[in-house]
PDB file of N, CA and C in Angstrom:
ATOM      1  N   MET B 119     -33.553 -37.032 -18.890  1.00 54.00           N
ATOM      2  CA  MET B 119     -32.985 -38.483 -18.658  1.00 54.00           C
ATOM      3  C   MET B 119     -32.127 -38.820 -19.756  1.00 54.00           C
ATOM      4  N   MET B 120     -31.046 -39.701 -19.445  1.00 56.00           N
ATOM      5  CA  MET B 120     -30.059 -39.868 -20.416  1.00 56.00           C
ATOM      6  C   MET B 120     -30.637 -41.388 -21.077  1.00 56.00           C
ATOM      7  N   ASP B 121     -30.145 -41.790 -22.105  1.00 60.00           N
ATOM      8  CA  ASP B 121     -30.282 -42.745 -23.066  1.00 60.00           C
ATOM      9  C   ASP B 121     -29.068 -43.385 -22.972  1.00 60.00           C
ATOM     10  N   TRP B 122     -29.515 -44.817 -21.957  1.00 60.00           N
ATOM     11  CA  TRP B 122     -28.226 -45.586 -21.639  1.00 60.00           C
ATOM     12  C   TRP B 122     -28.138 -46.814 -22.661  1.00 60.00           C
ATOM     13  N   SER B 123     -29.076 -46.848 -23.830  1.00 67.00           N
ATOM     14  CA  SER B 123     -28.849 -47.971 -24.629  1.00 67.00           C
ATOM     15  C   SER B 123     -27.938 -47.481 -25.616  1.00 67.00           C
ATOM     16  N   ARG B 124     -27.261 -46.016 -25.823  1.00 65.00           N
ATOM     17  CA  ARG B 124     -26.125 -45.876 -26.571  1.00 65.00           C
ATOM     18  C   ARG B 124     -24.863 -46.619 -26.283  1.00 65.00           C
ATOM     19  N   LEU B 125     -25.063 -46.961 -24.846  1.00 67.00           N
ATOM     20  CA  LEU B 125     -23.880 -47.322 -24.135  1.00 67.00           C
ATOM     21  C   LEU B 125     -22.835 -48.440 -24.974  1.00 67.00           C
ATOM     22  N   ARG B 126     -23.898 -49.440 -25.717  1.00 70.00           N
ATOM     23  CA  ARG B 126     -23.428 -50.319 -26.574  1.00 70.00           C
ATOM     24  C   ARG B 126     -22.654 -49.740 -27.744  1.00 70.00           C
ATOM     25  N   ILE B 127     -22.553 -48.795 -27.899  1.00 69.00           N
ATOM     26  CA  ILE B 127     -21.901 -48.277 -29.462  1.00 69.00           C
ATOM     27  C   ILE B 127     -20.387 -47.753 -28.670  1.00 69.00           C
ATOM     28  N   SER B 128     -19.553 -48.241 -29.516  1.00 78.00           N
ATOM     29  CA  SER B 128     -17.855 -47.756 -29.116  1.00 78.00           C
ATOM     30  C   SER B 128     -17.698 -47.770 -27.806  1.00 78.00           C
ATOM     31  N   THR B 129     -17.729 -48.961 -27.537  1.00 82.00           N
ATOM     32  CA  THR B 129     -17.809 -49.526 -25.993  1.00 82.00           C
ATOM     33  C   THR B 129     -16.192 -49.337 -25.640  1.00 82.00           C
ATOM     34  N   GLY B 130     -15.441 -49.875 -26.512  1.00 84.00           N
ATOM     35  CA  GLY B 130     -14.050 -49.828 -26.237  1.00 84.00           C
ATOM     36  C   GLY B 130     -13.200 -48.632 -26.526  1.00 84.00           C
ATOM     37  N   ALA B 131     -13.708 -47.708 -27.019  1.00 84.00           N
ATOM     38  CA  ALA B 131     -13.306 -46.393 -27.047  1.00 84.00           C
ATOM     39  C   ALA B 131     -13.587 -45.550 -25.666  1.00 84.00           C
ATOM     40  N   ARG B 132     -14.870 -46.289 -25.145  1.00 88.00           N
ATOM     41  CA  ARG B 132     -15.303 -45.645 -23.947  1.00 88.00           C
ATOM     42  C   ARG B 132     -14.634 -46.272 -22.686  1.00 88.00           C
ATOM     43  N   ILE B 133     -14.337 -47.207 -22.701  1.00 92.00           N
ATOM     44  CA  ILE B 133     -13.489 -47.815 -21.814  1.00 92.00           C
ATOM     45  C   ILE B 133     -12.238 -47.528 -21.777  1.00 92.00           C
ATOM     46  N   LEU B 134     -11.740 -47.332 -22.931  1.00 91.00           N
ATOM     47  CA  LEU B 134     -10.296 -47.069 -22.966  1.00 91.00           C
ATOM     48  C   LEU B 134     -10.220 -45.370 -22.266  1.00 91.00           C
ATOM     49  N   TRP B 135     -10.916 -44.385 -22.789  1.00 92.00           N
ATOM     50  CA  TRP B 135     -10.911 -43.087 -22.395  1.00 92.00           C
ATOM     51  C   TRP B 135     -11.215 -43.101 -20.608  1.00 92.00           C
ATOM     52  N   LEU B 136     -12.083 -44.072 -20.245  1.00 94.00           N
ATOM     53  CA  LEU B 136     -12.351 -44.189 -18.978  1.00 94.00           C
ATOM     54  C   LEU B 136     -10.995 -44.410 -18.073  1.00 94.00           C
ATOM     55  N   VAL B 137     -10.225 -45.453 -18.516  1.00 96.00           N
ATOM     56  CA  VAL B 137      -9.085 -46.120 -17.654  1.00 96.00           C
ATOM     57  C   VAL B 137      -8.171 -44.979 -17.872  1.00 96.00           C
ATOM     58  N   PHE B 138      -8.066 -44.450 -18.974  1.00 95.00           N
ATOM     59  CA  PHE B 138      -6.684 -43.343 -19.226  1.00 95.00           C
ATOM     60  C   PHE B 138      -7.121 -42.222 -17.971  1.00 95.00           C
ATOM     61  N   GLY B 139      -8.268 -41.709 -17.954  1.00 95.00           N
ATOM     62  CA  GLY B 139      -8.589 -40.669 -17.067  1.00 95.00           C
ATOM     63  C   GLY B 139      -8.258 -41.260 -15.630  1.00 95.00           C
ATOM     64  N   MET B 140      -8.842 -42.459 -15.194  1.00 97.00           N
ATOM     65  CA  MET B 140      -8.676 -42.942 -14.023  1.00 97.00           C
ATOM     66  C   MET B 140      -7.090 -43.136 -13.733  1.00 97.00           C
ATOM     67  N   VAL B 141      -6.304 -43.779 -14.380  1.00 96.00           N
ATOM     68  CA  VAL B 141      -5.121 -44.208 -14.185  1.00 96.00           C
ATOM     69  C   VAL B 141      -4.046 -42.935 -14.136  1.00 96.00           C
ATOM     70  N   LEU B 142      -4.581 -41.664 -14.582  1.00 95.00           N
ATOM     71  CA  LEU B 142      -3.816 -40.611 -14.779  1.00 95.00           C
ATOM     72  C   LEU B 142      -4.646 -39.638 -13.642  1.00 95.00           C
ATOM     73  N   GLY B 143      -5.635 -39.746 -13.055  1.00 96.00           N
ATOM     74  CA  GLY B 143      -6.212 -38.735 -12.367  1.00 96.00           C
ATOM     75  C   GLY B 143      -5.919 -39.047 -11.069  1.00 96.00           C
ATOM     76  N   LEU B 144      -6.709 -40.586 -10.637  1.00 96.00           N
ATOM     77  CA  LEU B 144      -6.866 -41.112  -9.412  1.00 96.00           C
ATOM     78  C   LEU B 144      -5.470 -41.069  -8.401  1.00 96.00           C
ATOM     79  N   PRO B 145      -4.298 -41.461  -9.012  1.00 96.00           N
ATOM     80  CA  PRO B 145      -3.225 -41.315  -8.169  1.00 96.00           C
ATOM     81  C   PRO B 145      -2.535 -40.066  -8.018  1.00 96.00           C
ATOM     82  N   THR B 146      -2.918 -39.039  -8.954  1.00 95.00           N
ATOM     83  CA  THR B 146      -2.635 -37.518  -8.826  1.00 95.00           C
ATOM     84  C   THR B 146      -3.304 -36.961  -8.021  1.00 95.00           C
ATOM     85  N   LEU B 147      -4.719 -37.400  -7.583  1.00 95.00           N
ATOM     86  CA  LEU B 147      -5.600 -37.093  -6.615  1.00 95.00           C
ATOM     87  C   LEU B 147      -5.327 -37.241  -5.410  1.00 95.00           C
ATOM     88  N   ALA B 148      -4.885 -38.806  -5.153  1.00 96.00           N
ATOM     89  CA  ALA B 148      -5.018 -39.187  -3.940  1.00 96.00           C
ATOM     90  C   ALA B 148      -3.242 -38.621  -3.643  1.00 96.00           C
ATOM     91  N   ASN B 149      -2.558 -38.238  -4.370  1.00 95.00           N
ATOM     92  CA  ASN B 149      -1.333 -37.492  -4.067  1.00 95.00           C
ATOM     93  C   ASN B 149      -1.356 -35.971  -3.455  1.00 95.00           C
ATOM     94  N   GLY B 150      -2.275 -35.448  -4.492  1.00 94.00           N
ATOM     95  CA  GLY B 150      -2.594 -33.989  -3.887  1.00 94.00           C
ATOM     96  C   GLY B 150      -3.333 -34.119  -2.312  1.00 94.00           C
ATOM     97  N   MET B 151      -4.269 -34.957  -2.452  1.00 95.00           N
ATOM     98  CA  MET B 151      -5.019 -34.973  -1.003  1.00 95.00           C
ATOM     99  C   MET B 151      -4.021 -35.272   0.088  1.00 95.00           C
ATOM    100  N   ASN B 152      -2.998 -36.028  -0.109  1.00 96.00           N
ATOM    101  CA  ASN B 152      -1.801 -36.860   1.149  1.00 96.00           C
ATOM    102  C   ASN B 152      -1.025 -35.735   1.274  1.00 96.00           C
ATOM    103  N   THR B 153      -0.604 -34.449   0.087  1.00 94.00           N
ATOM    104  CA  THR B 153       0.598 -33.747   0.501  1.00 94.00           C
ATOM    105  C   THR B 153      -0.036 -32.184   0.296  1.00 94.00           C
ATOM    106  N   ASN B 154      -1.295 -32.517   0.433  1.00 93.00           N
ATOM    107  CA  ASN B 154      -2.249 -30.929   0.524  1.00 93.00           C
ATOM    108  C   ASN B 154      -1.577 -30.001  -0.829  1.00 93.00           C
ATOM    109  N   SER B 155      -1.508 -30.619  -1.761  1.00 93.00           N
ATOM    110  CA  SER B 155      -0.970 -30.123  -2.856  1.00 93.00           C
ATOM    111  C   SER B 155      -2.215 -29.738  -3.805  1.00 93.00           C
ATOM    112  N   THR B 156      -2.384 -28.189  -3.919  1.00 94.00           N
ATOM    113  CA  THR B 156      -3.738 -27.884  -4.665  1.00 94.00           C
ATOM    114  C   THR B 156      -3.779 -28.153  -6.349  1.00 94.00           C
ATOM    115  N   ALA B 157      -2.135 -27.949  -6.589  1.00 95.00           N
ATOM    116  CA  ALA B 157      -2.067 -28.217  -7.972  1.00 95.00           C
ATOM    117  C   ALA B 157      -2.067 -29.908  -8.522  1.00 95.00           C
ATOM    118  N   ASP B 158      -1.873 -30.769  -7.635  1.00 95.00           N
ATOM    119  CA  ASP B 158      -2.121 -32.152  -7.713  1.00 95.00           C
ATOM    120  C   ASP B 158      -3.465 -32.361  -7.884  1.00 95.00           C
ATOM    121  N   LEU B 159      -4.290 -31.715  -6.724  1.00 96.00           N
ATOM    122  CA  LEU B 159      -5.593 -31.880  -6.956  1.00 96.00           C
ATOM    123  C   LEU B 159      -6.486 -31.312  -7.668  1.00 96.00           C
ATOM    124  N   CYS B 160      -6.158 -30.148  -8.456  1.00 96.00           N
ATOM    125  CA  CYS B 160      -6.906 -29.616  -9.546  1.00 96.00           C
ATOM    126  C   CYS B 160      -6.549 -30.640 -10.946  1.00 96.00           C
ATOM    127  N   PHE B 161      -5.347 -31.044 -10.877  1.00 95.00           N
ATOM    128  CA  PHE B 161      -4.744 -31.701 -12.115  1.00 95.00           C
ATOM    129  C   PHE B 161      -5.765 -33.411 -12.073  1.00 95.00           C
ATOM    130  N   GLY B 162      -5.632 -33.802 -11.066  1.00 96.00           N
ATOM    131  CA  GLY B 162      -6.440 -34.945 -10.588  1.00 96.00           C
ATOM    132  C   GLY B 162      -7.755 -34.902 -11.023  1.00 96.00           C
ATOM    133  N   ILE B 163      -8.430 -33.857 -10.399  1.00 96.00           N
ATOM    134  CA  ILE B 163      -9.996 -33.672 -10.819  1.00 96.00           C
ATOM    135  C   ILE B 163     -10.126 -33.660 -12.294  1.00 96.00           C
ATOM    136  N   GLY B 164      -9.202 -32.881 -12.915  1.00 96.00           N
ATOM    137  CA  GLY B 164      -9.311 -32.425 -14.442  1.00 96.00           C
ATOM    138  C   GLY B 164      -9.112 -34.262 -15.133  1.00 96.00           C
ATOM    139  N   MET B 165      -8.330 -34.687 -14.673  1.00 96.00           N
ATOM    140  CA  MET B 165      -8.188 -35.879 -15.153  1.00 96.00           C
ATOM    141  C   MET B 165      -8.958 -36.939 -15.135  1.00 96.00           C
ATOM    142  N   VAL B 166      -9.371 -37.342 -14.106  1.00 97.00           N
ATOM    143  CA  VAL B 166     -10.994 -37.958 -13.983  1.00 97.00           C
ATOM    144  C   VAL B 166     -11.846 -37.393 -14.826  1.00 97.00           C
ATOM    145  N   LEU B 167     -12.222 -36.287 -14.756  1.00 96.00           N
ATOM    146  CA  LEU B 167     -13.327 -35.702 -15.516  1.00 96.00           C
ATOM    147  C   LEU B 167     -13.118 -35.853 -16.839  1.00 96.00           C
ATOM    148  N   VAL B 168     -11.680 -35.913 -17.421  1.00 95.00           N
ATOM    149  CA  VAL B 168     -11.573 -36.129 -19.253  1.00 95.00           C
ATOM    150  C   VAL B 168     -11.682 -37.629 -19.247  1.00 95.00           C
ATOM    151  N   GLY B 169     -11.616 -38.616 -18.157  1.00 96.00           N
ATOM    152  CA  GLY B 169     -12.139 -40.005 -18.270  1.00 96.00           C
ATOM    153  C   GLY B 169     -13.713 -39.993 -18.317  1.00 96.00           C
ATOM    154  N   VAL B 170     -14.386 -39.363 -17.410  1.00 94.00           N
ATOM    155  CA  VAL B 170     -15.579 -39.437 -17.246  1.00 94.00           C
ATOM    156  C   VAL B 170     -16.092 -38.693 -18.723  1.00 94.00           C
ATOM    157  N   ARG B 171     -15.700 -37.669 -19.099  1.00 94.00           N
ATOM    158  CA  ARG B 171     -16.403 -37.058 -20.460  1.00 94.00           C
ATOM    159  C   ARG B 171     -16.061 -37.950 -21.710  1.00 94.00           C
ATOM    160  N   GLY B 172     -14.835 -38.718 -21.576  1.00 91.00           N
ATOM    161  CA  GLY B 172     -14.769 -39.420 -22.809  1.00 91.00           C
ATOM    162  C   GLY B 172     -15.463 -40.784 -22.651  1.00 91.00           C
ATOM    163  N   PHE B 173     -15.939 -41.299 -21.628  1.00 91.00           N
ATOM    164  CA  PHE B 173     -16.702 -42.268 -21.451  1.00 91.00           C
ATOM    165  C   PHE B 173     -18.188 -41.982 -22.052  1.00 91.00           C
ATOM    166  N   LEU B 174     -18.728 -40.680 -21.833  1.00 89.00           N
ATOM    167  CA  LEU B 174     -19.984 -40.155 -22.218  1.00 89.00           C
ATOM    168  C   LEU B 174     -20.014 -39.998 -23.724  1.00 89.00           C
ATOM    169  N   ARG B 175     -18.773 -39.580 -24.164  1.00 86.00           N
ATOM    170  CA  ARG B 175     -18.886 -39.197 -25.530  1.00 86.00           C
ATOM    171  C   ARG B 175     -17.416 -39.455 -25.924  1.00 86.00           C
ATOM    172  N   PRO B 176     -17.270 -40.590 -26.438  1.00 83.00           N
ATOM    173  CA  PRO B 176     -15.756 -41.046 -27.045  1.00 83.00           C
ATOM    174  C   PRO B 176     -15.166 -40.298 -28.300  1.00 83.00           C
ATOM    175  N   VAL B 177     -14.125 -40.151 -28.128  1.00 74.00           N
ATOM    176  CA  VAL B 177     -13.512 -39.685 -29.559  1.00 74.00           C
ATOM    177  C   VAL B 177     -13.108 -40.805 -30.052  1.00 74.00           C
ATOM    178  N   MET B 178     -13.615 -41.094 -31.498  1.00 65.00           N
ATOM    179  CA  MET B 178     -13.019 -42.257 -32.364  1.00 65.00           C
ATOM    180  C   MET B 178     -11.544 -41.806 -32.817  1.00 65.00           C
ATOM    181  N   PHE B 179     -10.488 -42.324 -32.859  1.00 62.00           N
ATOM    182  CA  PHE B 179      -9.271 -42.065 -33.139  1.00 62.00           C
ATOM    183  C   PHE B 179      -8.974 -42.145 -34.156  1.00 62.00           C
ATOM    184  N   GLY B 180      -9.529 -42.906 -35.249  1.00 61.00           N
ATOM    185  CA  GLY B 180      -9.382 -42.753 -36.693  1.00 61.00           C
ATOM    186  C   GLY B 180      -9.678 -41.253 -37.270  1.00 61.00           C
ATOM    187  N   LYS B 181     -10.758 -41.110 -36.897  1.00 56.00           N
ATOM    188  CA  LYS B 181     -11.908 -40.032 -37.106  1.00 56.00           C
ATOM    189  C   LYS B 181     -10.642 -38.731 -36.540  1.00 56.00           C
ATOM    190  N   ALA B 182     -10.259 -38.543 -35.452  1.00 53.00           N
ATOM    191  CA  ALA B 182      -9.613 -37.538 -34.907  1.00 53.00           C
ATOM    192  C   ALA B 182      -8.330 -37.331 -35.784  1.00 53.00           C
ATOM    193  N   VAL B 183      -7.562 -38.297 -36.068  1.00 52.00           N
ATOM    194  CA  VAL B 183      -6.294 -38.127 -36.742  1.00 52.00           C
ATOM    195  C   VAL B 183      -6.643 -37.519 -37.780  1.00 52.00           C
ATOM    196  N   ARG B 184      -7.854 -37.937 -38.733  1.00 55.00           N
ATOM    197  CA  ARG B 184      -7.767 -37.327 -40.078  1.00 55.00           C
ATOM    198  C   ARG B 184      -8.606 -36.037 -39.918  1.00 55.00           C
ATOM    199  N   MET B 185      -9.025 -35.736 -38.706  1.00 52.00           N
ATOM    200  CA  MET B 185      -9.753 -34.415 -38.578  1.00 52.00           C
ATOM    201  C   MET B 185     -11.017 -34.324 -39.225  1.00 52.00           C
ATOM    202  N   GLU B 186     -11.509 -35.471 -39.274  1.00 55.00           N
ATOM    203  CA  GLU B 186     -12.636 -35.405 -39.577  1.00 55.00           C
ATOM    204  C   GLU B 186     -13.857 -35.280 -38.469  1.00 55.00           C
ATOM    205  N   MET B 187     -15.247 -34.696 -38.829  1.00 58.00           N
ATOM    206  CA  MET B 187     -16.164 -34.696 -37.555  1.00 58.00           C
ATOM    207  C   MET B 187     -17.093 -36.208 -37.968  1.00 58.00           C
ATOM    208  N   ASP B 188     -16.819 -36.931 -36.938  1.00 59.00           N
ATOM    209  CA  ASP B 188     -17.694 -38.049 -36.767  1.00 59.00           C
ATOM    210  C   ASP B 188     -19.253 -37.987 -36.745  1.00 59.00           C
ATOM    211  N   PRO B 189     -19.834 -38.479 -38.124  1.00 63.00           N
ATOM    212  CA  PRO B 189     -21.351 -38.379 -38.042  1.00 63.00           C
ATOM    213  C   PRO B 189     -22.192 -39.012 -37.072  1.00 63.00           C
ATOM    214  N   ARG B 190     -21.558 -39.902 -36.500  1.00 62.00           N
ATOM    215  CA  ARG B 190     -22.479 -40.690 -35.643  1.00 62.00           C
ATOM    216  C   ARG B 190     -22.182 -40.050 -33.994  1.00 62.00           C
ATOM    217  N   THR B 191     -21.609 -38.756 -33.936  1.00 64.00           N
ATOM    218  CA  THR B 191     -21.370 -38.159 -32.473  1.00 64.00           C
ATOM    219  C   THR B 191     -22.624 -38.264 -32.046  1.00 64.00           C
ATOM    220  N   ALA B 192     -24.044 -37.497 -32.313  1.00 66.00           N
ATOM    221  CA  ALA B 192     -25.044 -37.902 -31.796  1.00 66.00           C
ATOM    222  C   ALA B 192     -25.607 -39.066 -31.503  1.00 66.00           C
ATOM    223  N   GLN B 193     -25.222 -40.111 -32.053  1.00 71.00           N
ATOM    224  CA  GLN B 193     -25.980 -41.423 -31.836  1.00 71.00           C
ATOM    225  C   GLN B 193     -24.795 -41.967 -30.809  1.00 71.00           C
ATOM    226  N   VAL B 194     -23.551 -41.752 -30.690  1.00 77.00           N
ATOM    227  CA  VAL B 194     -22.915 -42.210 -29.529  1.00 77.00           C
ATOM    228  C   VAL B 194     -22.877 -41.335 -28.444  1.00 77.00           C
ATOM    229  N   SER B 195     -23.190 -40.391 -28.146  1.00 82.00           N
ATOM    230  CA  SER B 195     -23.054 -39.490 -27.021  1.00 82.00           C
ATOM    231  C   SER B 195     -24.090 -39.737 -26.123  1.00 82.00           C
ATOM    232  N   ILE B 196     -23.756 -39.934 -24.876  1.00 84.00           N
ATOM    233  CA  ILE B 196     -24.505 -39.834 -23.522  1.00 84.00           C
ATOM    234  C   ILE B 196     -24.683 -38.534 -22.799  1.00 84.00           C
ATOM    235  N   GLY B 197     -26.000 -38.178 -23.175  1.00 84.00           N
ATOM    236  CA  GLY B 197     -26.184 -36.665 -22.448  1.00 84.00           C
ATOM    237  C   GLY B 197     -26.088 -35.687 -23.030  1.00 84.00           C
ATOM    238  N   SER B 198     -26.566 -34.367 -22.465  1.00 85.00           N
ATOM    239  CA  SER B 198     -26.652 -33.447 -23.545  1.00 85.00           C
ATOM    240  C   SER B 198     -25.702 -32.180 -24.057  1.00 85.00           C
ATOM    241  N   PRO B 199     -25.803 -31.968 -25.116  1.00 85.00           N
ATOM    242  CA  PRO B 199     -24.376 -31.140 -25.189  1.00 85.00           C
ATOM    243  C   PRO B 199     -24.234 -29.998 -24.199  1.00 85.00           C
ATOM    244  N   MET B 200     -25.112 -29.728 -23.543  1.00 90.00           N
ATOM    245  CA  MET B 200     -24.971 -28.566 -22.532  1.00 90.00           C
ATOM    246  C   MET B 200     -24.075 -29.384 -21.445  1.00 90.00           C
ATOM    247  N   LEU B 201     -24.343 -30.360 -21.114  1.00 90.00           N
ATOM    248  CA  LEU B 201     -23.587 -31.359 -20.029  1.00 90.00           C
ATOM    249  C   LEU B 201     -22.132 -31.492 -20.389  1.00 90.00           C
ATOM    250  N   HIS B 202     -21.988 -31.901 -21.674  1.00 88.00           N
ATOM    251  CA  HIS B 202     -20.621 -31.998 -22.410  1.00 88.00           C
ATOM    252  C   HIS B 202     -19.893 -30.784 -22.258  1.00 88.00           C
ATOM    253  N   GLY B 203     -20.571 -29.692 -22.581  1.00 90.00           N
ATOM    254  CA  GLY B 203     -19.631 -28.396 -22.834  1.00 90.00           C
ATOM    255  C   GLY B 203     -19.488 -27.839 -21.400  1.00 90.00           C
ATOM    256  N   GLY B 204     -20.256 -28.071 -20.334  1.00 93.00           N
ATOM    257  CA  GLY B 204     -19.875 -27.492 -18.929  1.00 93.00           C
ATOM    258  C   GLY B 204     -18.795 -28.679 -18.340  1.00 93.00           C
ATOM    259  N   LEU B 205     -18.690 -29.807 -18.660  1.00 94.00           N
ATOM    260  CA  LEU B 205     -17.554 -30.737 -18.588  1.00 94.00           C
ATOM    261  C   LEU B 205     -16.514 -30.157 -19.083  1.00 94.00           C
ATOM    262  N   SER B 206     -16.378 -29.981 -20.395  1.00 93.00           N
ATOM    263  CA  SER B 206     -15.362 -29.346 -20.989  1.00 93.00           C
ATOM    264  C   SER B 206     -14.891 -28.353 -20.599  1.00 93.00           C
ATOM    265  N   LEU B 207     -15.656 -27.542 -20.187  1.00 96.00           N
ATOM    266  CA  LEU B 207     -14.940 -26.073 -19.331  1.00 96.00           C
ATOM    267  C   LEU B 207     -14.616 -26.380 -18.035  1.00 96.00           C
ATOM    268  N   VAL B 208     -15.001 -27.252 -17.361  1.00 96.00           N
ATOM    269  CA  VAL B 208     -14.436 -27.421 -16.038  1.00 96.00           C
ATOM    270  C   VAL B 208     -13.054 -28.422 -16.182  1.00 96.00           C
ATOM    271  N   ILE B 209     -13.097 -29.353 -17.129  1.00 96.00           N
ATOM    272  CA  ILE B 209     -11.709 -29.876 -17.642  1.00 96.00           C
ATOM    273  C   ILE B 209     -10.950 -28.807 -17.692  1.00 96.00           C
ATOM    274  N   PHE B 210     -11.230 -27.961 -18.721  1.00 96.00           N
ATOM    275  CA  PHE B 210      -9.948 -27.251 -18.767  1.00 96.00           C
ATOM    276  C   PHE B 210      -9.409 -26.226 -18.009  1.00 96.00           C
ATOM    277  N   VAL B 211     -10.528 -25.877 -16.746  1.00 97.00           N
ATOM    278  CA  VAL B 211     -10.308 -24.934 -15.766  1.00 97.00           C
ATOM    279  C   VAL B 211      -9.574 -25.385 -14.827  1.00 97.00           C
ATOM    280  N   ALA B 212      -9.791 -26.741 -14.596  1.00 97.00           N
ATOM    281  CA  ALA B 212      -8.963 -27.536 -13.419  1.00 97.00           C
ATOM    282  C   ALA B 212      -7.528 -28.098 -13.917  1.00 97.00           C
ATOM    283  N   LEU B 213      -7.490 -28.551 -15.333  1.00 95.00           N
ATOM    284  CA  LEU B 213      -6.102 -28.707 -15.895  1.00 95.00           C
ATOM    285  C   LEU B 213      -5.166 -27.688 -15.938  1.00 95.00           C
ATOM    286  N   VAL B 214      -5.686 -26.234 -16.401  1.00 96.00           N
ATOM    287  CA  VAL B 214      -4.775 -25.216 -16.627  1.00 96.00           C
ATOM    288  C   VAL B 214      -4.414 -24.974 -15.066  1.00 96.00           C
ATOM    289  N   ALA B 215      -5.526 -24.540 -14.287  1.00 95.00           N
ATOM    290  CA  ALA B 215      -5.240 -24.258 -12.665  1.00 95.00           C
ATOM    291  C   ALA B 215      -4.154 -24.990 -12.096  1.00 95.00           C
ATOM    292  N   GLY B 216      -4.309 -26.464 -12.337  1.00 94.00           N
ATOM    293  CA  GLY B 216      -3.071 -27.328 -11.955  1.00 94.00           C
ATOM    294  C   GLY B 216      -1.836 -27.096 -12.579  1.00 94.00           C
ATOM    295  N   ILE B 217      -1.655 -27.061 -13.688  1.00 94.00           N
ATOM    296  CA  ILE B 217      -0.787 -26.713 -14.270  1.00 94.00           C
ATOM    297  C   ILE B 217       0.123 -25.329 -13.729  1.00 94.00           C
ATOM    298  N   VAL B 218      -0.656 -24.350 -14.076  1.00 95.00           N
ATOM    299  CA  VAL B 218      -0.296 -22.828 -13.581  1.00 95.00           C
ATOM    300  C   VAL B 218       0.170 -23.212 -12.135  1.00 95.00           C
ATOM    301  N   ILE B 219      -0.566 -23.659 -11.303  1.00 94.00           N
ATOM    302  CA  ILE B 219      -0.134 -23.529  -9.942  1.00 94.00           C
ATOM    303  C   ILE B 219       1.123 -24.522  -9.445  1.00 94.00           C
ATOM    304  N   LYS B 220       1.103 -25.704 -10.337  1.00 91.00           N
ATOM    305  CA  LYS B 220       2.511 -26.103  -9.913  1.00 91.00           C
ATOM    306  C   LYS B 220       3.749 -25.509 -10.754  1.00 91.00           C
ATOM    307  N   TYR B 221       3.625 -24.968 -11.938  1.00 91.00           N
ATOM    308  CA  TYR B 221       4.915 -24.598 -12.723  1.00 91.00           C
ATOM    309  C   TYR B 221       4.842 -23.340 -12.647  1.00 91.00           C
ATOM    310  N   VAL B 222       3.898 -22.572 -12.634  1.00 91.00           N
ATOM    311  CA  VAL B 222       4.062 -20.884 -12.798  1.00 91.00           C
ATOM    312  C   VAL B 222       4.382 -20.238 -11.364  1.00 91.00           C
ATOM    313  N   LEU B 223       3.468 -20.516 -10.520  1.00 88.00           N
ATOM    314  CA  LEU B 223       3.067 -20.721  -9.271  1.00 88.00           C
ATOM    315  C   LEU B 223       4.232 -21.179  -8.111  1.00 88.00           C
ATOM    316  N   LYS B 224       4.876 -22.242  -8.431  1.00 79.00           N
ATOM    317  CA  LYS B 224       5.622 -23.281  -7.869  1.00 79.00           C
ATOM    318  C   LYS B 224       4.877 -23.694  -6.576  1.00 79.00           C
ATOM    319  N   GLY B 225       3.578 -24.063  -6.483  1.00 57.00           N
ATOM    320  CA  GLY B 225       2.633 -24.257  -5.226  1.00 57.00           C
ATOM    321  C   GLY B 225       2.901 -25.569  -4.775  1.00 57.00           C
TER     322      GLY B 225
END
């Protein structure tokens, strides 16, 4: 079961990642559904999942710029490491598939 009490930590970063993923993902997803474009569907799903993953385990920009591991990652994260690993894998596959289909296969 997830510990939702961690939601209060890094709320701004969580909201920023969620909005980022939704703003880029939902219009692309809708466009893919309207035009039957597999590339847009894959990319839109990937971006929506980027927002969800960023909400569950936000990246702190100050630490990311300095390439430091945030010691509070375990305190900030909602969900298991297996969930985050699976989400990362699905995000990678969806985004790469969308880019390959659109620009390499011209789909």
